[in-house]
Amino acid sequence: MRRIHTFSAMVLLVTLFLIFFYSTLHLETTYSRRAGPEDLLKHLSLQVHDSDVKAQSSKPESVTRPHPDVHNVSVSDGLRQTIPQNRAYWNRLLYLVLRKLDEGRTPLRPDSHWSRCRETNQELLQTNVHDFTSYPALFQDFLQGMNCRSSPVLINQPSKCISGEGEGANRTFLLFAIKSTPGNFEQRQAVRETWGREGVYQRGLRVRTVFLLGNSPPDDPDLNPLLSFEAQHFGDLLQWDFQESLLNLTLKMNMFLQWTLKHCPRVNFVFSGDDDVFVNTPALLSYLQSLKASKASRLYVGHVISTANPLRDPNIKYYIPLSFYDGPYPAYAGGGGFLISGVLLKPLYSVSRVIPFFPIDDVYTGMCAKALGVSPEAHAGFQTFDVKAQDRENLCVHKDLILIHQRSPPQMKKLWKGIHSPLLTC
Ligand SMILES: *[C@@H]1O[C@H](CO)[C@@H](O)[C@H](O)[C@H]1NC(C)=O
Ligand SMILES: *[C@@H]1O[C@H](CO)[C@@H](O)[C@H](O)[C@H]1NC(C)=O
């Protein structure tokens, strides 16, 4: 009888031990499954703030400390109304961010070091984008670098906006931020000699100019000695250590925003444009001066493209795969040249910290503006698609316009001289 008792006690003990062992095992599996969502976030190229992870695994109510840059980011409903929630990769990334913002959490774009930000694990991208391998090589390249947002500076102009003499020398009314490429020496010189000339214009308005450059491809001739000379001589080049490419223009714009917030934070207006457009600077300044304060503080004006959709032909320059982005574009001002208020730069930059990079720079600016609830305003003086063929030599037509698309350096000089000629009566 006693043996039976001992035996039952042993069985009970073993059972208890097994139950205990099993539940520990189970806990472990649940725990490792818990890590899942964080993995997915990594797949989706989003980093969760450290304190977020802690909050999740301990008490959900523990306070998360927002990153200073994304402190007050909120995204307008307008963005959700324009960009649908669906299976496309970019749309998923966006809605992941929006969900976290709604939960009062801080979705942070990774601030990872430049040398480590590129996604080297192709499997991650292939898992999340089912036809990733069918994307054009450049597009694949873009996706791998989508989180790279802190390119080293190669050529800087830290005192661009605090130089000059006399009263108001430190003020910059208008900053020309001109997208150029290392080899475009002639275009830059034509801009300097014409519409991009720095100095004090009518009514003491100070204009400054910077050209935004990346790097030439490694196999191209080495232009660096020429660029250093040019930068020293003119003091208007900014160069970052990323490769020039159409799909790196969003990065270029973002680096420029960072630069301006640091080195030219009190600028009144920024004109962002290409180095092959023609700008009627006096007309532009008169327009800016005529603005009411309420408008001047929320200005985003240019040639507005209000009902564009992604182009789906892989042979086209601006091709966007359907599995990457699905939906229309928000209204945006064409990147050939548009104006933006200086006070909008900081909110724009903050919101760009949570909105995933999009490969087309002007569309991306439109998305960020939409997120802020700022709509682009059309202005008939911005002709980013050029004027009618019969008007291209007509100086009076040009005198009334603010921006005209694509002029060669000699044409630029001729036009500039023409619209300033005292002989011209329009
Ligand atoms: C402009 O700013 C610099 C640096 O802050 C300062 O040294 C200089 O005196 C200022 N110049 C004028 C004219 O205000
Ligand atoms: C953008 O620049 C990075 C850094 O130089 C480069 O690795 C990448 O290939 C460029 N992206 C594209 C799409 O060319």
Coordinates of C-alpha atoms and ligand atoms in Angstrom, one line a residue:
M1 CA 0.0 0.0 0.0
R2 CA 2.8 2.4 1.0
R3 CA 4.6 1.6 -2.3
I4 CA 1.5 2.5 -4.3
H5 CA 1.4 5.8 -2.4
T6 CA 5.0 6.5 -3.1
F7 CA 4.4 5.6 -6.7
S8 CA 1.4 7.9 -7.0
A9 CA 3.4 10.7 -5.4
M10 CA 6.2 10.2 -7.9
V11 CA 3.7 10.2 -10.9
L12 CA 2.2 13.4 -9.5
L13 CA 5.6 15.0 -9.2
V14 CA 6.7 14.0 -12.6
T15 CA 3.4 15.3 -14.1
L16 CA 3.8 18.6 -12.2
F17 CA 7.3 18.8 -13.5
L18 CA 6.2 18.1 -17.1
I19 CA 3.4 20.7 -16.9
F20 CA 5.9 23.2 -15.5
F21 CA 8.5 22.3 -18.2
Y22 CA 5.9 22.5 -21.0
S23 CA 4.5 25.9 -19.9
T24 CA 8.1 27.3 -19.8
L25 CA 8.6 25.9 -23.3
H26 CA 5.4 27.5 -24.4
L27 CA 6.3 30.8 -22.9
E28 CA 9.5 30.7 -24.8
T29 CA 7.7 30.0 -28.1
T30 CA 5.3 32.8 -27.4
Y31 CA 8.2 35.1 -26.6
S32 CA 10.0 34.3 -29.8
R33 CA 6.8 34.8 -31.7
R34 CA 6.5 38.2 -30.0
A35 CA 9.7 39.2 -31.6
G36 CA 8.0 38.6 -34.9
P37 CA 6.3 42.0 -35.4
E38 CA 9.6 43.8 -34.7
D39 CA 11.2 41.6 -37.4
L40 CA 8.5 42.6 -39.8
L41 CA 9.1 46.2 -39.0
K42 CA 12.7 45.7 -39.9
H43 CA 11.6 44.1 -43.1
L44 CA 9.5 47.1 -43.8
S45 CA 12.6 49.2 -43.2
L46 CA 11.2 50.9 -40.2
Q47 CA 13.0 51.1 -36.9
V48 CA 11.1 51.1 -33.7
H49 CA 12.2 53.5 -31.1
D50 CA 14.1 51.7 -28.3
S51 CA 11.7 52.8 -25.7
D52 CA 8.9 51.5 -27.9
V53 CA 10.2 48.0 -27.7
K54 CA 10.6 48.3 -24.0
A55 CA 7.1 49.6 -23.6
Q56 CA 5.8 46.6 -25.5
S57 CA 7.6 43.9 -23.6
S58 CA 7.0 45.4 -20.1
K59 CA 4.2 47.7 -19.3
P60 CA 2.3 49.2 -22.2
E61 CA 1.6 52.4 -20.3
S62 CA 5.2 53.2 -19.8
V63 CA 6.1 56.6 -21.3
T64 CA 7.9 56.6 -24.6
R65 CA 10.2 59.5 -25.3
P66 CA 9.7 61.0 -28.7
H67 CA 12.6 61.9 -30.8
P68 CA 13.1 65.7 -30.8
D69 CA 12.8 65.9 -34.7
V70 CA 9.5 64.0 -34.8
H71 CA 8.1 65.4 -31.7
N72 CA 5.0 67.1 -33.0
V73 CA 4.5 65.3 -36.2
S74 CA 1.0 64.8 -37.1
V75 CA -0.2 63.9 -40.6
S76 CA -3.3 65.5 -42.1
D77 CA -6.3 63.4 -43.1
G78 CA -5.8 64.7 -46.6
L79 CA -2.8 62.4 -47.1
R80 CA -4.9 59.4 -46.1
Q81 CA -7.7 60.5 -48.4
T82 CA -5.3 60.8 -51.4
I83 CA -3.1 57.8 -50.8
P84 CA -5.0 54.5 -50.5
Q85 CA -4.2 51.8 -48.0
N86 CA -3.4 48.6 -50.0
R87 CA -0.8 45.9 -50.6
A88 CA 1.8 48.0 -52.5
Y89 CA 5.1 48.2 -50.5
W90 CA 5.3 52.0 -50.1
N91 CA 1.6 52.2 -49.2
R92 CA 2.1 49.6 -46.5
L93 CA 5.1 51.4 -45.2
L94 CA 3.1 54.6 -45.0
Y95 CA 0.2 53.1 -43.2
L96 CA 2.5 51.3 -40.7
V97 CA 3.8 54.8 -39.8
L98 CA 0.3 56.3 -39.6
R99 CA -0.9 53.5 -37.4
K100 CA 2.0 54.1 -35.0
L101 CA 1.3 57.9 -35.0
D102 CA -2.3 57.2 -34.2
E103 CA -1.3 55.1 -31.3
G104 CA 0.7 58.0 -30.0
R105 CA 4.0 56.3 -30.7
T106 CA 7.0 57.7 -32.6
P107 CA 7.8 55.9 -35.8
L108 CA 11.3 56.7 -36.5
R109 CA 13.1 56.6 -39.7
P110 CA 16.4 54.9 -38.8
D111 CA 19.2 57.2 -38.2
S112 CA 21.6 54.5 -39.0
H113 CA 25.1 55.4 -40.0
W114 CA 25.6 56.2 -43.7
S115 CA 28.0 53.2 -44.2
R116 CA 25.4 50.8 -42.7
C117 CA 22.1 52.1 -44.0
R118 CA 21.9 50.2 -47.3
E119 CA 19.8 47.1 -47.1
T120 CA 22.3 44.4 -48.1
N121 CA 20.0 41.5 -47.4
Q122 CA 18.1 41.1 -50.7
E123 CA 16.0 38.4 -49.1
L124 CA 14.3 41.0 -46.9
L125 CA 13.2 43.0 -49.9
Q126 CA 12.2 40.0 -51.9
T127 CA 10.1 38.8 -49.0
N128 CA 8.2 42.0 -48.9
V129 CA 8.1 42.9 -52.6
H130 CA 7.1 39.7 -54.4
D131 CA 8.4 40.8 -57.8
F132 CA 11.4 42.7 -56.5
T133 CA 13.8 40.9 -58.9
S134 CA 11.8 42.1 -61.9
Y135 CA 12.3 45.8 -60.9
P136 CA 14.8 47.7 -63.1
A137 CA 18.3 47.7 -61.5
L138 CA 18.2 51.3 -60.6
F139 CA 14.9 50.9 -58.8
Q140 CA 16.2 47.9 -56.9
D141 CA 19.1 50.2 -56.0
F142 CA 16.7 52.9 -54.7
L143 CA 14.9 50.4 -52.5
Q144 CA 18.2 49.2 -51.0
G145 CA 19.1 52.8 -50.1
M146 CA 15.6 54.0 -49.0
N147 CA 16.7 54.5 -45.4
C148 CA 19.9 56.4 -46.2
R149 CA 19.3 59.9 -45.2
S150 CA 22.5 61.3 -43.8
S151 CA 25.1 61.5 -46.6
P152 CA 28.4 63.0 -45.6
V153 CA 29.1 66.5 -46.9
L154 CA 32.0 66.9 -49.3
I155 CA 31.7 70.6 -50.0
N156 CA 30.0 72.9 -47.6
Q157 CA 29.2 76.7 -47.4
P158 CA 28.6 77.0 -43.6
S159 CA 28.7 80.8 -43.7
K160 CA 26.6 81.3 -46.9
C161 CA 23.8 83.1 -45.1
I162 CA 25.9 85.1 -42.6
S163 CA 28.3 86.8 -45.0
G164 CA 28.1 90.1 -46.6
E165 CA 28.4 93.7 -45.5
G166 CA 26.1 96.3 -44.2
E167 CA 22.8 96.3 -42.4
G168 CA 20.7 93.2 -43.0
A169 CA 23.7 91.3 -44.3
N170 CA 22.7 88.3 -42.4
R171 CA 19.2 88.2 -43.8
T172 CA 18.4 86.1 -46.9
F173 CA 15.2 87.0 -48.6
L174 CA 15.4 84.4 -51.3
L175 CA 17.7 81.4 -51.5
F176 CA 18.1 79.8 -54.9
A177 CA 18.7 76.0 -54.4
I178 CA 19.6 74.8 -57.8
K179 CA 19.9 71.1 -58.6
S180 CA 23.0 70.6 -60.7
T181 CA 25.4 67.8 -61.4
P182 CA 29.2 67.9 -61.2
G183 CA 29.8 68.2 -64.9
N184 CA 27.4 71.1 -65.5
F185 CA 30.0 73.8 -65.2
E186 CA 28.6 75.8 -68.1
Q187 CA 25.0 75.8 -66.9
R188 CA 26.1 76.9 -63.4
Q189 CA 28.1 79.7 -64.9
A190 CA 25.2 80.9 -67.0
V191 CA 23.0 80.9 -64.0
R192 CA 25.5 82.9 -62.0
E193 CA 25.8 85.4 -64.8
T194 CA 22.1 85.8 -65.2
W195 CA 19.1 84.9 -62.9
G196 CA 21.1 83.3 -60.1
R197 CA 23.4 86.3 -59.5
E198 CA 23.8 86.8 -55.8
G199 CA 23.4 90.2 -54.2
V200 CA 21.0 92.9 -53.1
Y201 CA 18.1 93.5 -55.5
Q202 CA 15.2 96.0 -55.5
R203 CA 14.2 97.4 -52.1
G204 CA 17.2 95.8 -50.4
L205 CA 16.1 92.2 -50.9
R206 CA 19.1 89.9 -50.6
V207 CA 19.4 86.9 -52.8
R208 CA 21.8 84.0 -52.3
T209 CA 22.5 80.9 -54.4
V210 CA 23.6 77.4 -53.8
F211 CA 24.1 74.6 -56.4
L212 CA 23.3 71.1 -55.1
L213 CA 25.6 68.3 -56.2
G214 CA 26.1 64.7 -55.6
N215 CA 29.1 62.6 -56.8
S216 CA 29.9 61.5 -60.4
P217 CA 29.8 57.8 -61.0
P218 CA 33.2 56.2 -60.0
D219 CA 34.1 55.4 -63.7
D220 CA 33.7 59.0 -64.8
P221 CA 36.6 61.5 -65.1
D222 CA 37.5 62.9 -61.7
L223 CA 36.1 66.4 -61.5
N224 CA 36.9 66.9 -57.8
P225 CA 39.9 69.2 -58.3
L226 CA 37.8 71.4 -60.6
L227 CA 34.9 71.4 -58.2
S228 CA 37.1 72.5 -55.3
F229 CA 38.4 75.3 -57.3
E230 CA 34.9 76.4 -58.3
A231 CA 33.7 76.1 -54.8
Q232 CA 36.5 78.3 -53.5
H233 CA 36.1 80.8 -56.2
F234 CA 32.4 81.3 -56.1
G235 CA 31.4 79.9 -52.7
D236 CA 28.2 78.5 -53.9
L237 CA 28.6 74.7 -54.2
L238 CA 27.2 72.2 -51.9
Q239 CA 28.2 68.6 -52.5
W240 CA 27.3 65.4 -50.8
D241 CA 28.8 62.0 -51.0
F242 CA 26.1 60.1 -52.9
Q243 CA 25.9 59.2 -56.5
E244 CA 24.1 61.5 -58.9
S245 CA 21.0 59.7 -60.1
L246 CA 17.4 60.6 -60.9
L247 CA 16.3 58.3 -58.1
N248 CA 18.6 60.0 -55.6
L249 CA 17.0 63.5 -56.1
T250 CA 14.7 62.9 -53.1
L251 CA 17.8 62.4 -51.0
K252 CA 19.4 65.5 -52.5
M253 CA 16.3 67.6 -51.5
N254 CA 16.3 66.1 -48.0
M255 CA 20.0 66.9 -47.6
F256 CA 19.4 70.4 -48.7
L257 CA 16.6 70.8 -46.2
Q258 CA 18.9 69.6 -43.4
W259 CA 21.6 72.0 -44.6
T260 CA 19.2 75.0 -44.7
L261 CA 17.8 74.4 -41.3
K262 CA 21.3 74.3 -40.0
H263 CA 23.0 77.1 -42.0
C264 CA 20.2 79.3 -43.3
P265 CA 17.4 78.9 -40.9
R266 CA 15.9 82.4 -41.2
V267 CA 15.6 82.5 -45.0
N268 CA 12.2 84.0 -46.1
F269 CA 11.8 82.0 -49.3
V270 CA 13.5 79.2 -51.1
F271 CA 13.4 78.6 -54.9
S272 CA 14.2 75.0 -55.7
G273 CA 14.8 74.2 -59.4
D274 CA 16.9 72.8 -62.1
D275 CA 20.1 74.4 -63.6
D276 CA 18.6 74.5 -67.1
V277 CA 15.6 76.7 -66.4
F278 CA 15.2 80.4 -66.9
V279 CA 14.0 82.5 -64.1
N280 CA 12.9 86.1 -64.3
T281 CA 14.4 87.1 -60.9
P282 CA 13.0 90.7 -60.7
A283 CA 9.5 89.4 -61.5
L284 CA 9.9 86.6 -58.9
L285 CA 11.0 89.1 -56.3
S286 CA 8.1 91.5 -57.0
Y287 CA 5.7 88.6 -56.7
L288 CA 7.2 87.6 -53.4
Q289 CA 7.1 91.1 -52.1
S290 CA 3.4 91.5 -53.1
L291 CA 2.3 88.6 -50.9
K292 CA 0.2 89.0 -47.8
A293 CA 1.8 87.7 -44.6
S294 CA -0.7 84.9 -44.2
K295 CA 0.1 83.7 -47.7
A296 CA 3.8 84.3 -47.4
S297 CA 4.0 81.9 -44.5
R298 CA 2.4 79.0 -46.3
L299 CA 3.7 79.4 -49.7
Y300 CA 4.2 76.4 -52.0
V301 CA 3.8 77.7 -55.5
G302 CA 4.8 76.7 -59.0
H303 CA 3.5 74.8 -62.0
V304 CA 1.0 72.5 -60.2
I305 CA 0.4 68.9 -61.5
S306 CA -2.8 68.1 -59.7
T307 CA -4.1 64.8 -61.1
A308 CA -1.1 62.7 -61.9
N309 CA -0.8 59.0 -61.7
P310 CA 2.3 56.8 -61.6
L311 CA 3.6 55.8 -65.0
R312 CA 3.7 52.1 -65.5
D313 CA 5.8 51.7 -68.6
P314 CA 9.2 50.3 -67.4
N315 CA 11.0 52.1 -70.2
I316 CA 9.9 55.5 -69.0
K317 CA 12.2 57.6 -66.9
Y318 CA 9.7 58.0 -64.1
Y319 CA 8.5 54.4 -64.0
I320 CA 6.9 53.3 -60.8
P321 CA 6.1 49.5 -60.3
L322 CA 2.5 48.8 -59.2
S323 CA 3.7 46.6 -56.4
F324 CA 5.8 49.5 -55.1
Y325 CA 3.2 52.3 -55.2
D326 CA -0.5 52.0 -55.9
G327 CA -2.6 55.2 -56.0
P328 CA -2.6 58.6 -57.5
Y329 CA -0.1 61.3 -56.6
P330 CA -1.1 64.2 -54.4
A331 CA -1.0 67.5 -56.2
Y332 CA 2.6 68.8 -56.4
A333 CA 4.6 71.6 -57.9
G334 CA 6.8 70.5 -60.8
G335 CA 10.4 70.1 -59.7
G336 CA 11.7 72.3 -62.6
G337 CA 11.2 75.2 -60.3
F338 CA 8.9 76.0 -57.4
L339 CA 8.8 78.4 -54.4
I340 CA 8.4 77.5 -50.8
S341 CA 8.3 79.6 -47.6
G342 CA 11.3 79.4 -45.3
V343 CA 9.1 78.8 -42.3
L344 CA 7.7 75.6 -43.9
L345 CA 11.1 74.0 -44.2
K346 CA 11.2 72.8 -40.6
P347 CA 7.8 71.2 -40.6
L348 CA 8.5 69.7 -44.0
Y349 CA 11.7 68.2 -42.7
S350 CA 10.1 66.8 -39.6
V351 CA 7.3 65.1 -41.5
S352 CA 9.9 63.7 -44.0
R353 CA 11.4 61.9 -41.1
V354 CA 8.4 59.7 -40.9
I355 CA 7.2 59.5 -44.5
P356 CA 9.2 56.9 -46.4
F357 CA 11.3 58.2 -49.3
F358 CA 9.6 58.2 -52.7
P359 CA 11.9 58.0 -55.8
I360 CA 10.5 61.1 -57.5
D361 CA 11.6 64.2 -55.6
D362 CA 8.8 66.7 -56.5
V363 CA 6.1 64.1 -55.9
Y364 CA 7.7 63.4 -52.5
T365 CA 7.7 67.1 -51.7
G366 CA 4.0 67.1 -52.6
M367 CA 3.4 64.2 -50.3
C368 CA 5.1 65.9 -47.4
A369 CA 3.3 69.1 -48.0
K370 CA 0.0 67.2 -48.1
A371 CA 0.9 65.6 -44.8
L372 CA 1.2 69.2 -43.4
G373 CA -2.1 70.2 -45.0
V374 CA -0.4 72.6 -47.4
S375 CA -1.6 72.5 -50.9
P376 CA 0.5 73.7 -53.9
E377 CA -0.8 76.8 -55.6
A378 CA -0.7 77.1 -59.3
H379 CA 0.8 80.3 -60.8
A380 CA 0.6 80.9 -64.5
G381 CA 4.0 82.5 -64.4
F382 CA 5.7 79.1 -63.9
Q383 CA 6.0 77.4 -67.3
T384 CA 7.8 74.2 -66.5
F385 CA 6.6 72.7 -69.8
D386 CA 7.7 75.7 -71.8
V387 CA 5.7 78.3 -73.7
K388 CA 4.2 77.9 -77.2
A389 CA 6.8 77.4 -79.9
Q390 CA 6.0 80.7 -81.6
D391 CA 6.7 82.6 -78.3
R392 CA 10.1 81.2 -77.5
E393 CA 11.9 84.2 -79.0
N394 CA 9.4 86.7 -77.8
L395 CA 11.0 88.9 -75.1
C396 CA 7.7 90.4 -73.9
V397 CA 6.2 87.0 -73.2
H398 CA 9.3 86.2 -71.1
K399 CA 9.2 89.5 -69.3
D400 CA 5.8 88.6 -67.7
L401 CA 6.8 85.1 -66.8
I402 CA 8.6 83.9 -63.7
L403 CA 10.0 80.6 -64.8
I404 CA 10.5 79.0 -68.2
H405 CA 11.6 75.4 -68.7
Q406 CA 14.8 74.5 -70.3
R407 CA 17.1 77.0 -71.9
S408 CA 20.6 76.4 -73.0
P409 CA 23.4 78.6 -71.4
P410 CA 23.6 80.9 -74.5
Q411 CA 19.8 81.2 -74.6
M412 CA 19.8 82.1 -70.9
K413 CA 22.2 84.9 -71.5
K414 CA 20.4 86.2 -74.5
L415 CA 17.1 86.2 -72.7
W416 CA 18.4 87.8 -69.6
K417 CA 20.1 90.6 -71.6
G418 CA 16.9 91.0 -73.6
I419 CA 14.4 91.4 -70.8
H420 CA 16.7 94.0 -69.2
S421 CA 17.2 96.0 -72.3
P422 CA 16.2 99.7 -72.0
L423 CA 15.1 99.4 -75.6
L424 CA 12.5 96.9 -74.9
T425 CA 8.9 98.2 -74.7
C426 CA 6.2 95.7 -74.1
Ligands
LIG1 C1 26.2 88.3 -39.1 O1 26.3 87.2 -38.3 C2 27.7 86.9 -37.8 C3 27.6 85.6 -37.1 O2 26.5 85.4 -36.3 C4 28.1 88.1 -37.0 O3 29.4 87.8 -36.6 C5 28.0 89.4 -37.8 O4 28.4 90.5 -36.9 C6 26.6 89.6 -38.3 N1 26.7 90.7 -39.2 C7 25.7 91.7 -39.2 C8 25.9 92.8 -40.2 O5 24.7 91.7 -38.5
LIG2 C1 22.3 56.8 -54.6 O1 23.5 57.1 -53.9 C2 24.0 55.9 -53.3 C3 25.2 56.4 -52.5 O2 26.2 56.9 -53.3 C4 24.4 54.9 -54.3 O3 24.9 53.8 -53.6 C5 23.1 54.5 -55.1 O4 23.5 53.6 -56.1 C6 22.4 55.7 -55.6 N1 21.1 55.3 -56.0 C7 20.7 55.3 -57.3 C8 19.3 54.8 -57.5 O5 21.5 55.5 -58.2

